[in-house]
mmCIF file with all atom_site columns, C-alpha atoms in Angstrom:
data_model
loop_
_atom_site.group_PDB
_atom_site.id
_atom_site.type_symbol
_atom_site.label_atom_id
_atom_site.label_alt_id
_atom_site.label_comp_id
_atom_site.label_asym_id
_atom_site.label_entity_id
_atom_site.label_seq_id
_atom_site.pdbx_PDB_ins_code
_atom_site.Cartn_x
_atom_site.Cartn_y
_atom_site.Cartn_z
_atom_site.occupancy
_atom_site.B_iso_or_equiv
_atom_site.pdbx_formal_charge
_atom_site.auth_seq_id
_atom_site.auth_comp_id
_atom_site.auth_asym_id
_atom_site.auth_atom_id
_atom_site.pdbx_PDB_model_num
ATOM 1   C CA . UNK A 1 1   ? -240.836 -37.598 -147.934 1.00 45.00 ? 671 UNK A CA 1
ATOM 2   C CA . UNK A 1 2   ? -242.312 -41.221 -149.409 1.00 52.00 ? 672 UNK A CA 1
ATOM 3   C CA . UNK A 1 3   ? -239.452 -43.366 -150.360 1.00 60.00 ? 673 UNK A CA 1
ATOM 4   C CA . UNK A 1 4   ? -236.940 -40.868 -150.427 1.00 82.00 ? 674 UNK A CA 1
ATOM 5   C CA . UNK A 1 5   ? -233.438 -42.534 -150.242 1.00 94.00 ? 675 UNK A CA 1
ATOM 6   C CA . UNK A 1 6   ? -231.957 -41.054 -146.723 1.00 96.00 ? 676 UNK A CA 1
ATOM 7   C CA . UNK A 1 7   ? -228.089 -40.281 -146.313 1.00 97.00 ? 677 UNK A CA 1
ATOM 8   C CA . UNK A 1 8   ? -226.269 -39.647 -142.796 1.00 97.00 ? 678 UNK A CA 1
ATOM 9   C CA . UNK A 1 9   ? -223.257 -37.146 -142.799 1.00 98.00 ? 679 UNK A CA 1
ATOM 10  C CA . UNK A 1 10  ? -220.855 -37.376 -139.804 1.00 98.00 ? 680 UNK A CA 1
ATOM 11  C CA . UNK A 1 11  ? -219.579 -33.586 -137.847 1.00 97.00 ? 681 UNK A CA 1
ATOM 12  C CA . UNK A 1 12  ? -215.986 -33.524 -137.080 1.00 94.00 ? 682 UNK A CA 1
ATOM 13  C CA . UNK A 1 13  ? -217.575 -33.401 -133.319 1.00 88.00 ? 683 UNK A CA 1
ATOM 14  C CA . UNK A 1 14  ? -219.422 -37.102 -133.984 1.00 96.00 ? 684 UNK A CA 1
ATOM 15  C CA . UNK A 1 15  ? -222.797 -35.399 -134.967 1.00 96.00 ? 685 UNK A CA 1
ATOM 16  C CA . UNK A 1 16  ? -224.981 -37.151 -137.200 1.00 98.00 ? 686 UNK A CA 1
ATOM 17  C CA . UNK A 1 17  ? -227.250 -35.612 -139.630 1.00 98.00 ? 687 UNK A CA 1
ATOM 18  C CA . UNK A 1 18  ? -229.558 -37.068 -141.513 1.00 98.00 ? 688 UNK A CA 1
ATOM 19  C CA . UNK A 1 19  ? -230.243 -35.490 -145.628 1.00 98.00 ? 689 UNK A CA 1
ATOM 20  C CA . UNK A 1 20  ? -232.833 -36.503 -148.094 1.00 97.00 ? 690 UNK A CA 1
ATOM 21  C CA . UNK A 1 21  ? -231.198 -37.295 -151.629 1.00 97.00 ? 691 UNK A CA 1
ATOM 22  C CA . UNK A 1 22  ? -232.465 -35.435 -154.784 1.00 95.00 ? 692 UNK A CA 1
ATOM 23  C CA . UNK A 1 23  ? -231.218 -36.220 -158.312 1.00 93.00 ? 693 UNK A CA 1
ATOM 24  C CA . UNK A 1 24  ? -229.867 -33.467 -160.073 1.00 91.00 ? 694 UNK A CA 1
ATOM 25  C CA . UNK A 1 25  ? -231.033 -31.093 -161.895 1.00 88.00 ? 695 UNK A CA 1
ATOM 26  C CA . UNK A 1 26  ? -233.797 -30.441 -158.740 1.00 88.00 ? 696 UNK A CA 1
ATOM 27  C CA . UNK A 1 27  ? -235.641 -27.611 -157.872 1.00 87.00 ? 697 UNK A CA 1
ATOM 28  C CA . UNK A 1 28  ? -236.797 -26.074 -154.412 1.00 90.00 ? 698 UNK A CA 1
ATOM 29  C CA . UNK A 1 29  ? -238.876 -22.931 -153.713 1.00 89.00 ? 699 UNK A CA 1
ATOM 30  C CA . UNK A 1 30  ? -237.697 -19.581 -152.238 1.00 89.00 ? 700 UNK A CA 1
ATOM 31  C CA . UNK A 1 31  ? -238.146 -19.433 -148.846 1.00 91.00 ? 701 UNK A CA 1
ATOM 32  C CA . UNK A 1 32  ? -237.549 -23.147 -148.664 1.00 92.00 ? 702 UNK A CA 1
ATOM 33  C CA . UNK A 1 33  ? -234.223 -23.351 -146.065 1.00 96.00 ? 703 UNK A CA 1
ATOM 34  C CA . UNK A 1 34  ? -231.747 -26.064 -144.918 1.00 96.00 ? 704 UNK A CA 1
ATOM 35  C CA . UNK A 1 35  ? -228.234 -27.561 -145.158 1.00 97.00 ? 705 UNK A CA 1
ATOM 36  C CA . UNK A 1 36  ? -227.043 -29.055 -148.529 1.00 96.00 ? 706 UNK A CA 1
ATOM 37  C CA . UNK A 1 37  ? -224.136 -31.146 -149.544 1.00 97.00 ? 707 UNK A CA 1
ATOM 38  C CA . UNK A 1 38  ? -223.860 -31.493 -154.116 1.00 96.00 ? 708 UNK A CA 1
ATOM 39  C CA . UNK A 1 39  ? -222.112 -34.781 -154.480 1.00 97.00 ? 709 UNK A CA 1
ATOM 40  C CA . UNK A 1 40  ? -221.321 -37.919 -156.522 1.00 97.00 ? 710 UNK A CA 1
ATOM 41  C CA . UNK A 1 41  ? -221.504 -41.692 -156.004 1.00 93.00 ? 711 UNK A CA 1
ATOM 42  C CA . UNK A 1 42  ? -218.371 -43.432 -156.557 1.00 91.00 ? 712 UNK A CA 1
ATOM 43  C CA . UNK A 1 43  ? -218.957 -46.895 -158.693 1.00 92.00 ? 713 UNK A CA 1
ATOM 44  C CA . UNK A 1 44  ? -219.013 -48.715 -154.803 1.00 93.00 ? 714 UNK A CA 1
ATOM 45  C CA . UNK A 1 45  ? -221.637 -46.889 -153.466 1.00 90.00 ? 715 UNK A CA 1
ATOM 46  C CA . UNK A 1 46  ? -220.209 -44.197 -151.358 1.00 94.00 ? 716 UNK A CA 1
ATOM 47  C CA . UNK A 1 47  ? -220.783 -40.688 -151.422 1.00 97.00 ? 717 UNK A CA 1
ATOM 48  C CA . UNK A 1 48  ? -217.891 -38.073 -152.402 1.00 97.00 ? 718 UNK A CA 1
ATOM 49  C CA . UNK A 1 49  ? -218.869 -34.657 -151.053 1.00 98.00 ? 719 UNK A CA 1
ATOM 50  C CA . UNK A 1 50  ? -218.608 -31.453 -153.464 1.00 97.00 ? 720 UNK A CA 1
ATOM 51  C CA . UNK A 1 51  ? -220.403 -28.586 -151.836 1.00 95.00 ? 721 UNK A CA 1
ATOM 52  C CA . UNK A 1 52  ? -221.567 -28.108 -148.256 1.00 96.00 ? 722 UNK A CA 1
ATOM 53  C CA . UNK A 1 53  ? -223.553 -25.110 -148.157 1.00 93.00 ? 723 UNK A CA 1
ATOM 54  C CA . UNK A 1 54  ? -226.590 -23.790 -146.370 1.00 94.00 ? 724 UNK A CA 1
ATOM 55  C CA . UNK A 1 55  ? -229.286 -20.559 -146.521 1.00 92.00 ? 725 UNK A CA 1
ATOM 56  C CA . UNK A 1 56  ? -232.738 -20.910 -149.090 1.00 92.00 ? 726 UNK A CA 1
ATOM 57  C CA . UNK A 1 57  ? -232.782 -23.523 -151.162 1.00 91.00 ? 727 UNK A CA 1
ATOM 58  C CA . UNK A 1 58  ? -234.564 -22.383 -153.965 1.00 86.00 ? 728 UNK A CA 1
ATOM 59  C CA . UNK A 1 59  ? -231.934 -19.579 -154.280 1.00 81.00 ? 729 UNK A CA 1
ATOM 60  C CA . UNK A 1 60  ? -228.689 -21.402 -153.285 1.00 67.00 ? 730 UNK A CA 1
ATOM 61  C CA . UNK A 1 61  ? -229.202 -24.295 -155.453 1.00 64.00 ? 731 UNK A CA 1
ATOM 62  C CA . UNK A 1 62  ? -231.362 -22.517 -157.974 1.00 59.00 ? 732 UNK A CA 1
ATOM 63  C CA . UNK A 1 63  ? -229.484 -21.328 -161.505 1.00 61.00 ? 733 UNK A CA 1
ATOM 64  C CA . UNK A 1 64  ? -227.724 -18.409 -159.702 1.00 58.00 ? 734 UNK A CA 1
ATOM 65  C CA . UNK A 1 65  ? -225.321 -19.919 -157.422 1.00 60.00 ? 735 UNK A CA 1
ATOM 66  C CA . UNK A 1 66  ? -221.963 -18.927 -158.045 1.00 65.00 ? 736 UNK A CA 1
ATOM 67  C CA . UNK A 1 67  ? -220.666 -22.441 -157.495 1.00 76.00 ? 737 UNK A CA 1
ATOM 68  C CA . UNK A 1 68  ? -222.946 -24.178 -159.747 1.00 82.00 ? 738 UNK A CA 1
ATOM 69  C CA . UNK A 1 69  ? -220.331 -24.142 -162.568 1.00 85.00 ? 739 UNK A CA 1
ATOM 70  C CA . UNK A 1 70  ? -217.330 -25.783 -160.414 1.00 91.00 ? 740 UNK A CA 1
ATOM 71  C CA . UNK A 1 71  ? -219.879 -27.980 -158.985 1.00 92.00 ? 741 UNK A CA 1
ATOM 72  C CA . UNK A 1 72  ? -220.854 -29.797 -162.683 1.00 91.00 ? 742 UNK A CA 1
ATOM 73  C CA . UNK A 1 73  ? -217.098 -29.015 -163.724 1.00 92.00 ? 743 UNK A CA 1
ATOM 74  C CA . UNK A 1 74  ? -216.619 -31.831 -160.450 1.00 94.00 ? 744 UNK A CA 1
ATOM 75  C CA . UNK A 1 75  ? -219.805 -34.302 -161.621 1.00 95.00 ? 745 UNK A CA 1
ATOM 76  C CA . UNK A 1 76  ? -222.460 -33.846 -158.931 1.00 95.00 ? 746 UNK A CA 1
ATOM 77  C CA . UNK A 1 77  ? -225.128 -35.978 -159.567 1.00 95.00 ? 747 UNK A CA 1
ATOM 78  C CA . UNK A 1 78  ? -227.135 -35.055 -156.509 1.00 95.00 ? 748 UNK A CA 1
ATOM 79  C CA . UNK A 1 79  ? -227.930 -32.724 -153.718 1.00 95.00 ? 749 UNK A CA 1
ATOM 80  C CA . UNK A 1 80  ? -228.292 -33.684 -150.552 1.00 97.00 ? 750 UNK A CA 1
ATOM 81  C CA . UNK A 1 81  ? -230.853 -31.833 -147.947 1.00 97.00 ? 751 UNK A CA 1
ATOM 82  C CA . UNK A 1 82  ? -231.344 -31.189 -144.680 1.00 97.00 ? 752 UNK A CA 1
ATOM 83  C CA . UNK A 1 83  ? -234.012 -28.588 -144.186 1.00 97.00 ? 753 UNK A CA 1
ATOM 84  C CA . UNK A 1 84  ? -233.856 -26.176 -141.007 1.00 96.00 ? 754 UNK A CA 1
ATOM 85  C CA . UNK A 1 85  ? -235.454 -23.078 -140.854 1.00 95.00 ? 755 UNK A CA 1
ATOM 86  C CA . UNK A 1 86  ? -233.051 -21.882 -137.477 1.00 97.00 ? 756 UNK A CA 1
ATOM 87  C CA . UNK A 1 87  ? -229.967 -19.756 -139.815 1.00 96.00 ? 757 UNK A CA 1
ATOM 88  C CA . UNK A 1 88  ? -227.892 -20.491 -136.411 1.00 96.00 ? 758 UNK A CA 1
ATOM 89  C CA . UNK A 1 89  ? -228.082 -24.431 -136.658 1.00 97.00 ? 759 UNK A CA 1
ATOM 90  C CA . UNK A 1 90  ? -227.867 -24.084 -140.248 1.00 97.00 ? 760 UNK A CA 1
ATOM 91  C CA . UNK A 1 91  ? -224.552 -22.425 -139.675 1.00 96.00 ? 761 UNK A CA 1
ATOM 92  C CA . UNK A 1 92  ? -223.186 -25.046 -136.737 1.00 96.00 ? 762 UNK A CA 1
ATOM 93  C CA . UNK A 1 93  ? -224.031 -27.530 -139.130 1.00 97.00 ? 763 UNK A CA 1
ATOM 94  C CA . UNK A 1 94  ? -222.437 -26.190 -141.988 1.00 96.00 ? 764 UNK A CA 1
ATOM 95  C CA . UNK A 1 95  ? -219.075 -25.491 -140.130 1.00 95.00 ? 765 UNK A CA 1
ATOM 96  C CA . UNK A 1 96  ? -219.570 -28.921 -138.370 1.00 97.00 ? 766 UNK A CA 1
ATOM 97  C CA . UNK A 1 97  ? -219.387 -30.984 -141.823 1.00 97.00 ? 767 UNK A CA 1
ATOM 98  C CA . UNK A 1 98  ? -216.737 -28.761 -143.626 1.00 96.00 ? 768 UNK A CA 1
ATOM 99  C CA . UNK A 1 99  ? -214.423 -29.417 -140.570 1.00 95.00 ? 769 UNK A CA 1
ATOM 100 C CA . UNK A 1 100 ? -215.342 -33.125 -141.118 1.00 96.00 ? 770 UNK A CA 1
ATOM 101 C CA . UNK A 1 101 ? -214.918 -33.441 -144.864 1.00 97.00 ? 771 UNK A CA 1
ATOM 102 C CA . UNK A 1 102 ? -211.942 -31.500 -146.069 1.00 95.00 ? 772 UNK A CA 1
ATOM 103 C CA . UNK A 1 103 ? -211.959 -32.813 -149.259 1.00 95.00 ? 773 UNK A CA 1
ATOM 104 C CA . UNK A 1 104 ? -214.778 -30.373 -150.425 1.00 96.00 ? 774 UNK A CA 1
ATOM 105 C CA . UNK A 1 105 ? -212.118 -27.152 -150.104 1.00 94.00 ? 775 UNK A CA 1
ATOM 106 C CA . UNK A 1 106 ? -210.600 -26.130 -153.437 1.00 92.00 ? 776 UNK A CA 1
ATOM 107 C CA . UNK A 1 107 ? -208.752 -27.699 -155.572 1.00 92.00 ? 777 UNK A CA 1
ATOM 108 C CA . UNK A 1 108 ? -210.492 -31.050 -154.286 1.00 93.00 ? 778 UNK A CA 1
ATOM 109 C CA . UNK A 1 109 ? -214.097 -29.893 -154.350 1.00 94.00 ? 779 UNK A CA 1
ATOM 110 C CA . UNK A 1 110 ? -215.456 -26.411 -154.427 1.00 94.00 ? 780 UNK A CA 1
ATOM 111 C CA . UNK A 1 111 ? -215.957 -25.091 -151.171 1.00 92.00 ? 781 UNK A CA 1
ATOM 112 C CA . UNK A 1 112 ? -213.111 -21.998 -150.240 1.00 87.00 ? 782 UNK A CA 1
ATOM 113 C CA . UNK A 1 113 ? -211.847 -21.838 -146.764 1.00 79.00 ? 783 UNK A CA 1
ATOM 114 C CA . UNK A 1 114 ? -210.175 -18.477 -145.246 1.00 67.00 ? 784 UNK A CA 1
ATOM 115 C CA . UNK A 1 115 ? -209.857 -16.915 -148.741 1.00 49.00 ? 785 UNK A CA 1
ATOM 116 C CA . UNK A 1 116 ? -207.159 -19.840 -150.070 1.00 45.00 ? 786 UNK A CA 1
ATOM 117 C CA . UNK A 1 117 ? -207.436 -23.309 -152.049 1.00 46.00 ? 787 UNK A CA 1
ATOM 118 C CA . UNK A 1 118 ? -206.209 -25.961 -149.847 1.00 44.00 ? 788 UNK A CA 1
ATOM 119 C CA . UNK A 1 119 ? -203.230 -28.327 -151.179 1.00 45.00 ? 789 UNK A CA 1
ATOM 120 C CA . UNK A 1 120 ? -202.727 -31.847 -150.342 1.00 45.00 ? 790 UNK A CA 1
ATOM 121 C CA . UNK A 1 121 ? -199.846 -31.019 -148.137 1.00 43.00 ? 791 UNK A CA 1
ATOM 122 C CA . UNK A 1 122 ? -202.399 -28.686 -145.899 1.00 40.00 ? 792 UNK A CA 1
ATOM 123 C CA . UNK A 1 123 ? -205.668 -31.000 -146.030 1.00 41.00 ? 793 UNK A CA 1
ATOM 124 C CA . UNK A 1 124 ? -205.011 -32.177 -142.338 1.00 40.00 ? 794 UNK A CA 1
ATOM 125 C CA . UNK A 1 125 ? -204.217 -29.251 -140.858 1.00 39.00 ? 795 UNK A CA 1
#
């Protein structure tokens, strides 16, 4: 990993997971799995989630993810990864952070949750 810059993401349950940072555009290879969170840097420093997703890499953040154009439309600048090869933490994980960062649910950011866009009235439910 050299001197790969290192970001921790906090669960809704207190877990902490720890993501390498990639620039954007990146590339991964097929068969190449993990947890990965498309974001932006605000002008203090701090991270603003877009995406949490999770499955093979090199096909989820490759040129044929169906999110890819709301994710520009919304500025990512980076990915952030957290390889795993288990699909079952993968998944925990995944449900773990969207639980903990609401703010990546339509209209906000580009994840969909039960089939509707969240509004700012319904962000805390």
């Amino acid at each position: 990993m050299g001197n790969k810059e290192i970001s921790e993401w906090i669960g809704v349950d207190g877990q902490r997971y720890k993501y390498s940072v990639h620039n954007l555009p990146t590339e991964f290879d097929s068969g190449d799995y993990g947890n990965y969170i498309f974001t932006k840097k605000t002008n203090d420093g701090h991270w603003i989630p877009i995406y949490i997703g999770q499955g093979d890499l090199g096909v989820l953040i490759g040129k044929t993810d169906p999110q890819l154009k709301c994710i520009k439309e919304m500025g990512a600048t980076h990915v952030h990864v957290h390889r795993n090869n288990s699909e079952w933490v993968r998944t925990s994980e995944e449900h773990d952070l969207l639980e903990s960062y609401l703010k990546v649910f339509k209209p906000f950011g580009c994840n969909y949750k039960g089939g509707r866009e969240y509004k700012e009235e319904n962000l805390f439910e």
